[in-house]
C-alpha positions as a Markdown table, in Angstrom:
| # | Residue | x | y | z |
|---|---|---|---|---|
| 1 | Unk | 173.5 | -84.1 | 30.9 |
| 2 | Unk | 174.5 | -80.9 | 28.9 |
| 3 | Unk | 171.2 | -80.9 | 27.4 |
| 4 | Unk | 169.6 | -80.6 | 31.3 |
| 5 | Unk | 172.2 | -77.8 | 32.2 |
| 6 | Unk | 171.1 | -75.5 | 29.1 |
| 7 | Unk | 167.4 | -76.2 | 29.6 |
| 8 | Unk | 168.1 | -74.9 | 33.4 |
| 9 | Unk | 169.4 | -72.0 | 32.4 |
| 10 | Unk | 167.0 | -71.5 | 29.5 |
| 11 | Unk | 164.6 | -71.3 | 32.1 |
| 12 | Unk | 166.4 | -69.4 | 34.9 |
| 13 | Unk | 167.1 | -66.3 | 32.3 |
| 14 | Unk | 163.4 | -66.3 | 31.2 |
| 15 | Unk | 161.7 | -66.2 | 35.1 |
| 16 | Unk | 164.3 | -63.2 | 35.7 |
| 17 | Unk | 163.1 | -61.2 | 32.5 |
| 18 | Unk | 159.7 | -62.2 | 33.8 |
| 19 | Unk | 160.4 | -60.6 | 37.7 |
| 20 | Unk | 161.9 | -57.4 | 35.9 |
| 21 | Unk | 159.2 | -56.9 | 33.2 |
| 22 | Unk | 156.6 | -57.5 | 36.4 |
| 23 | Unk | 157.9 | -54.3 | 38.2 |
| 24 | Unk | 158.2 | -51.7 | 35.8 |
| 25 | Unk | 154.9 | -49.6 | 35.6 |
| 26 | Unk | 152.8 | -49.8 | 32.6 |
| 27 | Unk | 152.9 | -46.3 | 30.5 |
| 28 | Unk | 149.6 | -44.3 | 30.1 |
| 29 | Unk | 147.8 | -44.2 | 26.9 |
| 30 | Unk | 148.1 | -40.6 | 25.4 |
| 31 | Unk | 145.2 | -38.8 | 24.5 |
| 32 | Unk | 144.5 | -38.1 | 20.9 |
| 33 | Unk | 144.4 | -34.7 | 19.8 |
| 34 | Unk | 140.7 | -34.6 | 19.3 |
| 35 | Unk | 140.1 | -35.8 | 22.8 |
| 36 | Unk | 141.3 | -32.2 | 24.6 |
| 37 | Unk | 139.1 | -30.4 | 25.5 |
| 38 | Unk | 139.7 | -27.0 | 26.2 |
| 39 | Unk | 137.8 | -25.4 | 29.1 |
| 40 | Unk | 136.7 | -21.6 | 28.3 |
| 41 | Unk | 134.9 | -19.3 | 30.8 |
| 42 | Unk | 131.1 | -18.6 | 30.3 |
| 43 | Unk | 130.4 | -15.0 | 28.5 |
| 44 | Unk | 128.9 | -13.4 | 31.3 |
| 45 | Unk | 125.7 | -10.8 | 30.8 |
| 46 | Unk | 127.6 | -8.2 | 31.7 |
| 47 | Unk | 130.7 | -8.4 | 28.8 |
| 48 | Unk | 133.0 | -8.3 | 31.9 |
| 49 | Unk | 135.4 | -11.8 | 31.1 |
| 50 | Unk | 137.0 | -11.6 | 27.6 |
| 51 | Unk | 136.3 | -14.4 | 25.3 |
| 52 | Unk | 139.1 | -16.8 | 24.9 |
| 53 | Unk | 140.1 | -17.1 | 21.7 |
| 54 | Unk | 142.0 | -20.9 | 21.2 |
| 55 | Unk | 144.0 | -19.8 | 24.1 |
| 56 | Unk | 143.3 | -22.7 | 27.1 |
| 57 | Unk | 145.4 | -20.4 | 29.4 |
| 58 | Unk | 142.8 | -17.8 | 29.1 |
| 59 | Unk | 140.7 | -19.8 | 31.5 |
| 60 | Unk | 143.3 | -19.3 | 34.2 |
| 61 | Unk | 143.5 | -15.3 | 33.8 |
| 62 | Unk | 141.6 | -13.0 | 36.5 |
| 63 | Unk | 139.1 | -11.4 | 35.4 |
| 64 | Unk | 139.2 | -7.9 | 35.8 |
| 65 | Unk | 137.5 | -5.7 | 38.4 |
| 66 | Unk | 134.9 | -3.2 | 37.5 |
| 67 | Unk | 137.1 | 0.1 | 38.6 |
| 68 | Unk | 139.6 | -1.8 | 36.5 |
| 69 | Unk | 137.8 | -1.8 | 33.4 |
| 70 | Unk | 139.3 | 0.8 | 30.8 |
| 71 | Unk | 135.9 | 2.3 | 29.1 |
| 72 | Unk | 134.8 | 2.8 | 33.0 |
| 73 | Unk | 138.2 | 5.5 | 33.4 |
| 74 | Unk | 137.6 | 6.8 | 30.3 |
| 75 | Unk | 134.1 | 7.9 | 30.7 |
| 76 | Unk | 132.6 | 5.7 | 28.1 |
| 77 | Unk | 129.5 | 4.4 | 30.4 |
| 78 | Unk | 126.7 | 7.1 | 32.3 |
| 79 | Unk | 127.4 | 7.7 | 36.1 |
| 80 | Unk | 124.1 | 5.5 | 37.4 |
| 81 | Unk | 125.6 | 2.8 | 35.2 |
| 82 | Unk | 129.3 | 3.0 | 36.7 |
| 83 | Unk | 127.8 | 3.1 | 40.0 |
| 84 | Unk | 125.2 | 0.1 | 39.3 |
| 85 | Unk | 128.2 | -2.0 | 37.8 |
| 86 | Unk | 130.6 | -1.2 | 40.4 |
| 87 | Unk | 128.2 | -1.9 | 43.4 |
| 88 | Unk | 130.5 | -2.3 | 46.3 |
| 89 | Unk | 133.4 | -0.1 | 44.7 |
| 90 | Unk | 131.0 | 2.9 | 43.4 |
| 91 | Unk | 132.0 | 6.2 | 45.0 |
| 92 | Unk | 130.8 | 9.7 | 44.3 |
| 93 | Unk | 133.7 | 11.9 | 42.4 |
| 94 | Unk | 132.8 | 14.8 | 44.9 |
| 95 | Unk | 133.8 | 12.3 | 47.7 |
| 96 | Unk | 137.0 | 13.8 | 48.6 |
| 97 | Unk | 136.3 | 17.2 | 48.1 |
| 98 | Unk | 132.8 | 17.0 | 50.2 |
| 99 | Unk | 135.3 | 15.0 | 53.0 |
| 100 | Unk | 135.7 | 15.9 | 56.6 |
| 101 | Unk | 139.2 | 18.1 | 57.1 |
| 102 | Unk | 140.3 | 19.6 | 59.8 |
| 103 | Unk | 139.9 | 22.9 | 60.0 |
| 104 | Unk | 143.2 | 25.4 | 60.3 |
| 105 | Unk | 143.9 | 26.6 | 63.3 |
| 106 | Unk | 143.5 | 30.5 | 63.5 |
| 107 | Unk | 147.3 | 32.1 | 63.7 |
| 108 | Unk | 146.4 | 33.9 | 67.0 |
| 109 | Unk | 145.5 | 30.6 | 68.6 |
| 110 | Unk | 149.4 | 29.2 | 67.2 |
| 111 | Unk | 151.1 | 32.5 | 68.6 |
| 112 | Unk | 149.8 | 32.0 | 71.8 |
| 113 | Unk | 150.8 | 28.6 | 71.9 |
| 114 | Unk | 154.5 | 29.4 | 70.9 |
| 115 | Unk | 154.5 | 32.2 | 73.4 |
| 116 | Unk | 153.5 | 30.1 | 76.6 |
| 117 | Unk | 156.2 | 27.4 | 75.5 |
| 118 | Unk | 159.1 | 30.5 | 75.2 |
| 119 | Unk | 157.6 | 31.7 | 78.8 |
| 120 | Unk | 158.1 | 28.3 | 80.0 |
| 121 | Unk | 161.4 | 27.4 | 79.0 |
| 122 | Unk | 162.2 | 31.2 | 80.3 |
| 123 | Unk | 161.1 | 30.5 | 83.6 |
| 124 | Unk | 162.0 | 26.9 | 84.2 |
| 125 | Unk | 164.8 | 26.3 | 87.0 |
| 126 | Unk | 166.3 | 22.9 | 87.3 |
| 127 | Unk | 166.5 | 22.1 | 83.6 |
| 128 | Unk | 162.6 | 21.5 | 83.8 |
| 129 | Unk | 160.0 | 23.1 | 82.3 |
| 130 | Unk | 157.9 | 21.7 | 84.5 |
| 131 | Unk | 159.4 | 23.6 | 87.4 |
| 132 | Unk | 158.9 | 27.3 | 87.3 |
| 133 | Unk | 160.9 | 29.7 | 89.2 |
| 134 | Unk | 164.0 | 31.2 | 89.5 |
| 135 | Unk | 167.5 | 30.4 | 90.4 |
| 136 | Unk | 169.1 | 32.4 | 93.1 |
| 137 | Unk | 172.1 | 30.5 | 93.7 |
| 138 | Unk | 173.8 | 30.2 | 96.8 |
| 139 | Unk | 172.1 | 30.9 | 100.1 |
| 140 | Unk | 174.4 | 31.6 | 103.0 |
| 141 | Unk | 173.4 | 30.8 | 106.7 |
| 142 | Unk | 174.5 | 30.9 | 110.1 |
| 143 | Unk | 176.8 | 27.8 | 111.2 |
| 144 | Unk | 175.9 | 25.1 | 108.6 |
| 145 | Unk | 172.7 | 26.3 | 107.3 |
| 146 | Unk | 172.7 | 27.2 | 103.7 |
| 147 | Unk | 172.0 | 25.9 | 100.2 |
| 148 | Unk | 174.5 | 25.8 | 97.7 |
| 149 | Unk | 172.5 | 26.0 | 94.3 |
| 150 | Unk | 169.2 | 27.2 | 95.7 |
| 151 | Unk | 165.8 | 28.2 | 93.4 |
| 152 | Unk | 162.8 | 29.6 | 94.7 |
| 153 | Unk | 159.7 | 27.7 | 93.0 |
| 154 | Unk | 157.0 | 29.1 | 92.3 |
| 155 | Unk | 154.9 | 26.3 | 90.7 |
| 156 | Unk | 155.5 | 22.3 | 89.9 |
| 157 | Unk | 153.9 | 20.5 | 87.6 |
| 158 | Unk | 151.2 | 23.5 | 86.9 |
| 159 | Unk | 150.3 | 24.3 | 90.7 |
| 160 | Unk | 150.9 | 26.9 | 91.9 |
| 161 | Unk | 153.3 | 26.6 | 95.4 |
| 162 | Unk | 151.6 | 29.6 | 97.9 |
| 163 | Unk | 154.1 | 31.4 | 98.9 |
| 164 | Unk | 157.1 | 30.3 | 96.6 |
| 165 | Unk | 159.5 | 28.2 | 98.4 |
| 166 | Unk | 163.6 | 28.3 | 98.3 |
| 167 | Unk | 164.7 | 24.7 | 98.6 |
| 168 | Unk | 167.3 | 23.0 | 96.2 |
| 169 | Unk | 166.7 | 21.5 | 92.8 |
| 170 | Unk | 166.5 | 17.6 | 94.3 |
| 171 | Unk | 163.7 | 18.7 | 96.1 |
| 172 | Unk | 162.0 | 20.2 | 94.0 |
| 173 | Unk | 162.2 | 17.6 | 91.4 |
| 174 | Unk | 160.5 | 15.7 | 94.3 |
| 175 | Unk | 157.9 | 18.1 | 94.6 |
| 176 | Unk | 157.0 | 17.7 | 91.3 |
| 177 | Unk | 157.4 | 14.0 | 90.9 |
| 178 | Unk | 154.8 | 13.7 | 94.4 |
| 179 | Unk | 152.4 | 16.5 | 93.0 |
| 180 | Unk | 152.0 | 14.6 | 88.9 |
| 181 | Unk | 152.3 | 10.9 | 90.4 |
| 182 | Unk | 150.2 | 11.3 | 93.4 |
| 183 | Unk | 148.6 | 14.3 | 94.6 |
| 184 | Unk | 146.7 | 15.6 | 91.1 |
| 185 | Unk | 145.2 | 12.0 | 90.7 |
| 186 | Unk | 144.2 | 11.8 | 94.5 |
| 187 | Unk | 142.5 | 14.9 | 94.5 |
| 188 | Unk | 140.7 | 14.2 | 90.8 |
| 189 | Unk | 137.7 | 16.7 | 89.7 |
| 190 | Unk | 137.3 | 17.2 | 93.7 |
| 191 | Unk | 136.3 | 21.0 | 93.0 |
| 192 | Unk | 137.2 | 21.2 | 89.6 |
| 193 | Unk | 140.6 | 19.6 | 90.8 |
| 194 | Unk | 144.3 | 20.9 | 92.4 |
| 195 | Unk | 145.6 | 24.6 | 91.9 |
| 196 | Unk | 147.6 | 25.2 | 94.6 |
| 197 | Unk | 149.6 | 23.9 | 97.4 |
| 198 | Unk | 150.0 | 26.3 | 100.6 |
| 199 | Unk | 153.7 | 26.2 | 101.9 |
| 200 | Unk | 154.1 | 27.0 | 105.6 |
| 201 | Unk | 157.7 | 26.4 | 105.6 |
| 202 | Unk | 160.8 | 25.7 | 103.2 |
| 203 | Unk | 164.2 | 27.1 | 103.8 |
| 204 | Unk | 164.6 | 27.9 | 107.7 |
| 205 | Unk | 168.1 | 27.7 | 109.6 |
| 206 | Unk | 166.5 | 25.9 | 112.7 |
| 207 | Unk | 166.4 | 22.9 | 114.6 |
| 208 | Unk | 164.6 | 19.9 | 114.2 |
| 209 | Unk | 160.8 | 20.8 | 115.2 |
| 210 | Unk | 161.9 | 24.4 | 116.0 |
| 211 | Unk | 163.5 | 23.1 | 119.4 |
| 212 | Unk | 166.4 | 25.4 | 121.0 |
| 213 | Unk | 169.1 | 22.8 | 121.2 |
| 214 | Unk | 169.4 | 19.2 | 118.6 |
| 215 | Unk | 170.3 | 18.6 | 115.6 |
| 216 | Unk | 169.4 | 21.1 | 112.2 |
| 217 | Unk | 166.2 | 20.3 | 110.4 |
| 218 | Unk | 166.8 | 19.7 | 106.7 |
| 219 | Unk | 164.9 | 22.7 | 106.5 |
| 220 | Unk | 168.3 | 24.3 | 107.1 |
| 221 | Unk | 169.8 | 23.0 | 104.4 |
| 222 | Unk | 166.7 | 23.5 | 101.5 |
| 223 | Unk | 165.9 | 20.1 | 101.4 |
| 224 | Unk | 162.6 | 20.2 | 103.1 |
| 225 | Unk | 159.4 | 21.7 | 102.5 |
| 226 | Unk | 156.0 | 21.4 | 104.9 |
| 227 | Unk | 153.0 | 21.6 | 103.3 |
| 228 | Unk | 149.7 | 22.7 | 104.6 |
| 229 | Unk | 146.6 | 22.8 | 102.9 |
| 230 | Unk | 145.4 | 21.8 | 99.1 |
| 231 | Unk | 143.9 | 24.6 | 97.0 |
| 232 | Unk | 141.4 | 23.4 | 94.1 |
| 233 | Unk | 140.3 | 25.1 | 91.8 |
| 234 | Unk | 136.7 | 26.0 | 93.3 |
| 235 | Unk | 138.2 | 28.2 | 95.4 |
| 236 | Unk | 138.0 | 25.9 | 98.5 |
| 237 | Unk | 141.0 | 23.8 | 100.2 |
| 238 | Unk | 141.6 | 20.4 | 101.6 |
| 239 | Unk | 143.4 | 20.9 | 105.0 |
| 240 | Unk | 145.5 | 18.6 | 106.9 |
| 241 | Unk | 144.8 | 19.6 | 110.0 |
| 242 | Unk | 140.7 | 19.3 | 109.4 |
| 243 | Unk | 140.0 | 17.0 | 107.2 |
| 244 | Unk | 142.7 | 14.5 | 107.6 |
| 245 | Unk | 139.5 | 12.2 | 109.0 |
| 246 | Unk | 136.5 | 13.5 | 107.0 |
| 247 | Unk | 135.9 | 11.1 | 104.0 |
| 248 | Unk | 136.8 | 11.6 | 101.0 |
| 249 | Unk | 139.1 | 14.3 | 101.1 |
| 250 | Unk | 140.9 | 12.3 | 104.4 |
| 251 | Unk | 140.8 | 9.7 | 101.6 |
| 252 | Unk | 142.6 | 12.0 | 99.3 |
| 253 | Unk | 145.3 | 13.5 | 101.9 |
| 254 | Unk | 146.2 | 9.9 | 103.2 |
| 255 | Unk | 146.8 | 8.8 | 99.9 |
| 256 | Unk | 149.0 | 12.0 | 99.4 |
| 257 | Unk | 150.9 | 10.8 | 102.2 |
| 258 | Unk | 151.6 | 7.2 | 101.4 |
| 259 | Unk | 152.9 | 8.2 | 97.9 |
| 260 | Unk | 155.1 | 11.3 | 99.0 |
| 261 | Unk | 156.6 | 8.0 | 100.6 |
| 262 | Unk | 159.5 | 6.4 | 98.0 |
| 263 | Unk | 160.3 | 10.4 | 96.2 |
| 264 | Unk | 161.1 | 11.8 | 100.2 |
| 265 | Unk | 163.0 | 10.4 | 102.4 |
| 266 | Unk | 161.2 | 11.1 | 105.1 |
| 267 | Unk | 157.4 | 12.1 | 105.4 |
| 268 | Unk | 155.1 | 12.9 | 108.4 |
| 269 | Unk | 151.6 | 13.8 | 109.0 |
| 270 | Unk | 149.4 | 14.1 | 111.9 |
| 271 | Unk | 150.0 | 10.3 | 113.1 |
| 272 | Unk | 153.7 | 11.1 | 113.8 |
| 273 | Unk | 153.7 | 13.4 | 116.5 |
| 274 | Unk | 151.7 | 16.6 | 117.5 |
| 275 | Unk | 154.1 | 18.8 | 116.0 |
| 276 | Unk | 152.4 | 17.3 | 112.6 |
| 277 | Unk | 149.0 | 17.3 | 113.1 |
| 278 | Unk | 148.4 | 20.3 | 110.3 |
| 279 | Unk | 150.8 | 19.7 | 108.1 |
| 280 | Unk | 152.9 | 17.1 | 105.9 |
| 281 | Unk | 156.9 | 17.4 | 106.4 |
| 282 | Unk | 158.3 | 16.0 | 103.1 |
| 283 | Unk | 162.2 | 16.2 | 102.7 |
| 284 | Unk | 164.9 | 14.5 | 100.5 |
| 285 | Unk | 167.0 | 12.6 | 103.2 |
| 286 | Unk | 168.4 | 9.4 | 102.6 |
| 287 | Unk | 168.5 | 7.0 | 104.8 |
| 288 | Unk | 170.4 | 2.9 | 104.6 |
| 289 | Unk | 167.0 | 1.7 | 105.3 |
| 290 | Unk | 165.1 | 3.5 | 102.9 |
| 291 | Unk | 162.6 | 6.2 | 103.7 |
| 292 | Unk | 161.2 | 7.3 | 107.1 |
| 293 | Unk | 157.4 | 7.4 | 106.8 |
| 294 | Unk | 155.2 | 8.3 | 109.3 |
């Protein structure tokens, strides 16, 4: 019975060695020595890739470029060679100095800029150099009319206001904003584009629509300005009150009007009333419903 017991276990121990020896994974052979073989680039016809010498890394190196090669820097090969060699790379040594540059601007041409920059800044009014006039501070009226910090403008934007008009700087930053925004791209190359606006009222201590009784106009208090016609620079003018339904200048003056609409408070043209018919009223009211356009 003892005999049984160790021949059980006898055979137990042997099918676990087999089980473990079954999952381990077999070990390569190793190479011999004279089995390597050590890969080396082909000489190519043009001596460019170094020939390794027992050095198997060598195969991995880049091989250098053509303006990399030293005897190319130091002169060593003709200049049809360099170029035939470097192909893509070749370049003339003359190419830089035979390059386009900008020529210098003459010193006359950089005074003149400088001095219409100091003019500028001399004349702005408003803290903008795009507004060009003069300050004249306050303007006392009868009753309530007046301005407290008035300027009379002479030009926004680079047109020219015909006459110059005394309204305050809110305006006139209005003025500006409506003539860059909307009335320059409106107008476009229409003769030779906009050079002037013509002004047929700005400060005025009056009623509304010049009646005898009512309430002031904001022309009473410089915050309105009424604008008339639209010189270009051909020497010919857009008017309101004749071309506000002739093609493409209408075109132009309507879109004036819809985008003087959102920097005024209130605008009219000629489909307000008859008092309008030649003329746009722009003025810097503000109203809880937003601006008044008609």
């Amino acid at each position: 019975m003892k005999a049984l017991w160790a021949l059980a276990l006898c055979l137990c121990a042997v099918q676990a060695q087999a089980q473990t020896s079954a999952m381990r994974p077999e070990a390569r052979p190793m190479p011999e020595v004279s089995e390597v073989v050590v890969l080396r680039p082909q000489r190519r016809p043009d001596g460019l890739t170094p020939e390794p010498q027992g050095d198997p890394s060598a195969a991995m190196r880049p091989v250098l470029r053509p303006y990399e090669r030293p005897e190319l820097a130091r002169g060593a090969v003709t200049q049809p060679q360099r170029r035939a060699e470097l192909g893509m790379f070749a370049f003339s040594p003359n190419a830089i100095a035979q390059s386009l540059r900008p020529v210098v601007r003459p010193a006359a041409i950089t005074q003149r800029a400088v001095e219409q920059r100091v003019a500028r800044q001399r004349g702005q009014v408003c803290g903008d150099p795009a507004i060009q006039g003069e300050a004249i501070g306050r303007v006392p009226g009868r009753g309530s009319c007046g301005i407290d910090s008035a300027v009379r403008v002479r030009s926004v934007a680079g047109v020219r206001l015909s006459p110059s008009a005394t309204i305050d700087c809110r305006t006139a930053g209005a003025l500006k904003a409506w003539v860059a925004q909307t009335a320059k791209p409106a107008v476009g190359q229409m003769g030779g584009g906009m050079q002037s606006l013509r002004v047929v009222s700005h400060y005025a201590c009056r009623n509304r629509n010049s009646a005898s009784s009512g309430r002031l106009s904001e022309h009473a208090f410089g915050r309105a300005i009424d604008i008339a016609g639209i010189g270009l620079k051909s020497g010919s003018e857009i008017t309101v009150l004749t071309d506000w339904n002739r093609g493409a200048r209408g075109e132009a003056l309507r879109r004036m009007w819809r985008g003087a609409c959102g920097p005024f408070g209130t605008v009219l043209g000629p489909n307000a009333n008859a008092a309008h018919r030649d003329h746009f009223h722009f003025d810097t009211a503000r109203y809880r419903s937003g601006s008044y356009c008609r």
